[in-house]
Coordinates of C-alpha atoms in Angstrom, one line a residue:
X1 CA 29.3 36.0 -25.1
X2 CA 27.1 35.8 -22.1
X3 CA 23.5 35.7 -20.7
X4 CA 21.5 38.1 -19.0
X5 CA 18.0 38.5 -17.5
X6 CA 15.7 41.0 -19.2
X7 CA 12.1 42.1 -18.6
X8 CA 10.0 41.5 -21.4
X9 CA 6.8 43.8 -22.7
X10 CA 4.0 41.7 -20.7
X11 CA 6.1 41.9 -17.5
X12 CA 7.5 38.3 -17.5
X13 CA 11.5 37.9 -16.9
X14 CA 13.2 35.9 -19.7
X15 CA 17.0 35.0 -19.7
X16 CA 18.8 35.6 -22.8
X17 CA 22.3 34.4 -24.1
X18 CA 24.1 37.0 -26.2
X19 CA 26.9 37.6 -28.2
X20 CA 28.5 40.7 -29.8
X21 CA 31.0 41.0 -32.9
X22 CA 32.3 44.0 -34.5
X23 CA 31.9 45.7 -38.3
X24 CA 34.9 46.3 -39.7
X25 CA 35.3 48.2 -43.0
X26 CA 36.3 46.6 -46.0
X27 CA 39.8 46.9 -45.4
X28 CA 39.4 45.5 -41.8
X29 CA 41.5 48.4 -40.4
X30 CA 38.4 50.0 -38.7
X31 CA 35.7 49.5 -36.9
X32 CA 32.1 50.9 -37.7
X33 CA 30.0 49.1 -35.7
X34 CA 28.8 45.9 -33.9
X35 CA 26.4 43.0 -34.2
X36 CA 24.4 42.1 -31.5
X37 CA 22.7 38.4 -31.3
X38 CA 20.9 37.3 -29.1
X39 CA 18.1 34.1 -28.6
X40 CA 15.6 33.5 -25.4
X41 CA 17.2 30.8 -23.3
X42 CA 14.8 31.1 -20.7
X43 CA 13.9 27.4 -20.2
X44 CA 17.1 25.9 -20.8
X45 CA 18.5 28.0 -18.2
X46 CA 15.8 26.8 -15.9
X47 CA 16.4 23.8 -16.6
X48 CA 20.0 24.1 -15.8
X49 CA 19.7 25.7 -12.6
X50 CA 16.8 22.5 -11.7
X51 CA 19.2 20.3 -12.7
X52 CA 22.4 22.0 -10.5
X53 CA 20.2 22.4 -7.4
X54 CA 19.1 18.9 -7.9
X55 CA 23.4 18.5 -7.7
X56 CA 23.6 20.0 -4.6
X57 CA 20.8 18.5 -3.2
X58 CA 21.8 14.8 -4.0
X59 CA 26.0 15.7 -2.6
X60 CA 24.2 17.5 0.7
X61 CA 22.1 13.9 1.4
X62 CA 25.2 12.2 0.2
X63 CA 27.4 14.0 2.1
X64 CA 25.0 14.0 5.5
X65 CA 25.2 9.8 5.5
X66 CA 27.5 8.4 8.3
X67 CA 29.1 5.7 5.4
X68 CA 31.4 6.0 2.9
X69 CA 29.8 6.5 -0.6
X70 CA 31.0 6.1 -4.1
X71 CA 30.1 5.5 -7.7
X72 CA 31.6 3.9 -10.6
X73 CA 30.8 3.3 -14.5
X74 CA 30.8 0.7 -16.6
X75 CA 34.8 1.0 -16.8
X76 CA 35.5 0.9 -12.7
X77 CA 35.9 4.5 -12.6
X78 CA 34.6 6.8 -9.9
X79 CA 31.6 8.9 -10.7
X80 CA 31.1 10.6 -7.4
X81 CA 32.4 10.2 -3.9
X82 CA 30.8 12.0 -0.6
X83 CA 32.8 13.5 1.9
X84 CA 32.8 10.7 4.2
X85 CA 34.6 8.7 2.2
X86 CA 36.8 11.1 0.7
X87 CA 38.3 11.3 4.4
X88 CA 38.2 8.1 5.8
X89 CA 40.4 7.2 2.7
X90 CA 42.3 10.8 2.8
X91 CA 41.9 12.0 -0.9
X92 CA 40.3 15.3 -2.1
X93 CA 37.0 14.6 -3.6
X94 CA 38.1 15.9 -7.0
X95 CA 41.3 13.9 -6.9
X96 CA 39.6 10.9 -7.0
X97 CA 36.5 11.5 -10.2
X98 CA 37.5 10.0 -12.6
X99 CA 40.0 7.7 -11.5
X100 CA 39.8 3.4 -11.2
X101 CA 38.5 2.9 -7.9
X102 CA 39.6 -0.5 -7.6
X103 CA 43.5 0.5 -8.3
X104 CA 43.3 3.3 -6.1
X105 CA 41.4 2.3 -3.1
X106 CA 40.9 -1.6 -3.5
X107 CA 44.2 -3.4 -4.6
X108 CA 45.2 -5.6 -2.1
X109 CA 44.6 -7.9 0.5
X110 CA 44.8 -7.8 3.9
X111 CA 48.0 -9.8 3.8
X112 CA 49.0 -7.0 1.2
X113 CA 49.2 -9.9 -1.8
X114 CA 47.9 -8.3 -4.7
X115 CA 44.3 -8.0 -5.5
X116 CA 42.9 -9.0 -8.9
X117 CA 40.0 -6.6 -10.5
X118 CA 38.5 -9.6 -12.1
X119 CA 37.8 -11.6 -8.7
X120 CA 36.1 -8.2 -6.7
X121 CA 32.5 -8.9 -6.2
X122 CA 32.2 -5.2 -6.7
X123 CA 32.9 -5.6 -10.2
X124 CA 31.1 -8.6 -10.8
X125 CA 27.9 -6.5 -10.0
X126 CA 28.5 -4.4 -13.5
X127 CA 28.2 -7.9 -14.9
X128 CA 25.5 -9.8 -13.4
X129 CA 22.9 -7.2 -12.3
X130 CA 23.3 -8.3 -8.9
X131 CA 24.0 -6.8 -5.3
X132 CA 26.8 -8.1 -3.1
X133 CA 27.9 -7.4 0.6
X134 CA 31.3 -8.4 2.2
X135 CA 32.5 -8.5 5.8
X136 CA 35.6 -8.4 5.7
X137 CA 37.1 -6.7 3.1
X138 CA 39.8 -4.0 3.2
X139 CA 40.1 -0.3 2.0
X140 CA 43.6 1.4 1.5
X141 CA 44.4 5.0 2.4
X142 CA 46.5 7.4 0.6
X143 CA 49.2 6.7 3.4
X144 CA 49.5 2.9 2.4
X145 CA 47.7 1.7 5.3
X146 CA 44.3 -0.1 4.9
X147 CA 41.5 -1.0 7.3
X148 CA 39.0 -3.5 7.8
X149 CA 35.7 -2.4 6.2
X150 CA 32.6 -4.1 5.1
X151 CA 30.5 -2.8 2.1
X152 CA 27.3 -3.1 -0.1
X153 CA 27.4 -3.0 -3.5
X154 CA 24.4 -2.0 -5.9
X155 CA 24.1 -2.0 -9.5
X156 CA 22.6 1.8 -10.7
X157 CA 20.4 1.1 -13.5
X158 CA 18.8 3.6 -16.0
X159 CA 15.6 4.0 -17.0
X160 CA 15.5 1.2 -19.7
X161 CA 16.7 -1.1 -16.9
X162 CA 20.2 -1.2 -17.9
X163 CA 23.0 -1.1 -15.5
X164 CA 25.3 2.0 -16.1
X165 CA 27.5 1.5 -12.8
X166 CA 27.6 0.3 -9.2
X167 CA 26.9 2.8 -6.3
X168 CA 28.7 1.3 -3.3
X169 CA 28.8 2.5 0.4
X170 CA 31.0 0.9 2.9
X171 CA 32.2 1.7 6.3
X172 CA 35.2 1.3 8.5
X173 CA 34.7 -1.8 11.3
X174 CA 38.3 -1.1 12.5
X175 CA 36.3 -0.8 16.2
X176 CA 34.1 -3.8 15.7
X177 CA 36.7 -5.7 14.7
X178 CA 38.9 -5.0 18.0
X179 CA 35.9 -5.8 20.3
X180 CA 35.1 -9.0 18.5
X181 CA 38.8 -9.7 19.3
X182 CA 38.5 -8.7 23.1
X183 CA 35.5 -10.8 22.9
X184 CA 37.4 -14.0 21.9
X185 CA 40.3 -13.4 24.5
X186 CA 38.2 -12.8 27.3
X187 CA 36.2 -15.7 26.4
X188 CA 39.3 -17.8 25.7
X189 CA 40.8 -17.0 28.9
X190 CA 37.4 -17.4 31.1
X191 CA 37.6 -21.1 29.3
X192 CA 41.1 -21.5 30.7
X193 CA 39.9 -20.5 34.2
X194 CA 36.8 -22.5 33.9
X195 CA 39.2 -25.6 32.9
X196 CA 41.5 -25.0 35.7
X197 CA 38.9 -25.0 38.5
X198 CA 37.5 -28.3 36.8
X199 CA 40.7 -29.8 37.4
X200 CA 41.4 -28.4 41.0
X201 CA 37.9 -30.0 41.9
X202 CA 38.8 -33.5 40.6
X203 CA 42.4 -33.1 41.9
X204 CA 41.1 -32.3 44.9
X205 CA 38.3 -34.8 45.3
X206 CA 40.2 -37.8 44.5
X207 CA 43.1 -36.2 47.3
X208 CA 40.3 -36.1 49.9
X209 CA 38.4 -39.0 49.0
X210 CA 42.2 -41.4 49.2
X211 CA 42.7 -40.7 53.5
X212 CA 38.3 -41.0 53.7
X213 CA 38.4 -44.1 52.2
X214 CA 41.5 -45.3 54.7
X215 CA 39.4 -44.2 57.7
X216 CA 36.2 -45.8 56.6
X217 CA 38.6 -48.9 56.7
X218 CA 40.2 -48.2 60.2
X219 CA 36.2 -47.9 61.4
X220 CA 35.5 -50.8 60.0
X221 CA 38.3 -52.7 61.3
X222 CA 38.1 -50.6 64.8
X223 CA 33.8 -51.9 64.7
X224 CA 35.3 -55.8 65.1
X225 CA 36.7 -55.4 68.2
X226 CA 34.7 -55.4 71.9
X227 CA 33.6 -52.1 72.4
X228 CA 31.1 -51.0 75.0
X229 CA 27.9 -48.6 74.3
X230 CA 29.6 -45.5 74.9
X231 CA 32.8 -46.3 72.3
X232 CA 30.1 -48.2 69.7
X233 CA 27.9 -45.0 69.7
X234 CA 31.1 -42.7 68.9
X235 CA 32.0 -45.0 66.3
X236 CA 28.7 -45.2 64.4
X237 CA 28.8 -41.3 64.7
X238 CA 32.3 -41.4 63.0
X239 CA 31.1 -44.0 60.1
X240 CA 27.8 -41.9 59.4
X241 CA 30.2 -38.5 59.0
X242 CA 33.1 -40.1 57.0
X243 CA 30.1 -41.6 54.9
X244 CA 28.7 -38.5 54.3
X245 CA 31.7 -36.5 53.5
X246 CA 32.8 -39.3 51.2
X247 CA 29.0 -38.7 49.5
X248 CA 30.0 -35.6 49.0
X249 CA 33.0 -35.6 47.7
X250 CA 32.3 -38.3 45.2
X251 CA 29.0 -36.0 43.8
X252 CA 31.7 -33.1 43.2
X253 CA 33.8 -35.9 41.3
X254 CA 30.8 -36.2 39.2
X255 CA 29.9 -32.9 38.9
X256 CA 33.9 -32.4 37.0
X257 CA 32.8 -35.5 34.8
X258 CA 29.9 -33.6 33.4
X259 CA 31.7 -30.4 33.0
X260 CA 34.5 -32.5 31.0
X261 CA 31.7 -34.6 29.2
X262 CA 33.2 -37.9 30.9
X263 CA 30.3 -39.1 33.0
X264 CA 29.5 -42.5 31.8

């Protein structure tokens, strides 16, 4: 059996599948001849090769998209797969049709605790008709290690409206995950910094502000004496300064006091 292109009598090309069998004689011993049969397959063929390019057309778009892509029926089981996710989870792409996608690729946890099938919101999807999208989530490898991934799951319906599977791409965030944790130690240790330079300030202004406030007192005491011009001008000079400085250091003591949310 095969098929073969032939030119017919107007000039048009027409495929044809064919078949051949032999004529035996009536004792079956010998052969004296053949039977040839043969029927015009040309637009079935066409429609065969439409439908195969459309294939490879629909795996070369599949396979050009940066995220992991794959589809499962009604049971859970895969469909199709693209490249992309093929690798990031390191199977063959034919090693994974037909198989449950949750048992192979979705399990477990994070923690490794076991993963029940009726509690993945990919799976809810067959059931309810509607999309979901998870952040953190986690996809395992064929080496037993997982990574943090994030995915979008959407329910593939036919053309009655019917869903017939879920088409789900996700993608690693193994990278976003480390910066958003650099993010939180760098901003937990400029906290720590920020906290210790409050608490220098206000250490240091009540330190400073202790001696001013025993000087102010010596000047005040020192004022009640009998004091020329000369000595009463130095030591209005030396009130106005120790004033000032204690101004100062009592406005950083309030600045701290905002910074800790204690001004009153």
């Amino acid at each position: 059996e095969g098929h073969a292109l032939l030119m017919a009598s107007n000039g048009s090309e027409c495929t044809i599948a064919d078949s051949c069998a032999p004529i035996r004689d009536t004792a079956g011993e010998s052969v004296r001849g053949a039977v040839l049969v043969f029927r015009d397959i040309t637009q079935e063929y066409a429609a065969q090769e439409a439908l195969r390019e459309s294939a490879m057309r629909i795996k070369t778009v599949l396979n050009s998209v940066g995220e992991g892509i794959y589809g499962i029926d009604m049971d859970g089981n895969i469909m199709f797969v693209n490249l992309v996710a093929a690798n990031m989870l390191g199977w063959n792409e034919q090693e994974m049709i037909g198989q449950s996608a949750h048992k192979l690729i979705h399990h477990s946890r994070a923690d490794g605790s076991f993963y029940p099938q009726s509690e993945c919101p990919i799976y809810a999807s067959l059931n309810d008709n509607r999309s979901k999208h998870r952040e953190n989530e986690v996809y395992w490898r064929t080496d037993g290690n997982c990574f943090p991934a994030s995915y979008h799951a959407t329910p593939m319906l036919n053309d009655s409206g019917e869903t017939v599977g879920v088409i789900v791409s996700f993608r690693d965030i193994t990278d976003r995950k480390r910066n958003e944790e650099s993010l939180i130690l760098a901003k937990n240790a400029a906290e720590q910094a920020n906290q210790a330079k409050d608490s220098f300030l206000a250490t240091m202004s009540h330190e400073i502000r202790t001696p001013l406030t025993g000087i102010l007192g010596m000047l005040e005491v020192l004022s009640l004496t009998q004091l020329d011009n000369e000595q009463d001008k130095t030591l209005k000079a030396a009130w106005s300064s120790a004033r000032n400085l204690l101004r100062i250091v009592n406005d950083i003591l309030d600045w701290s006091k905002i910074q800790d949310g204690k001004l009153a």
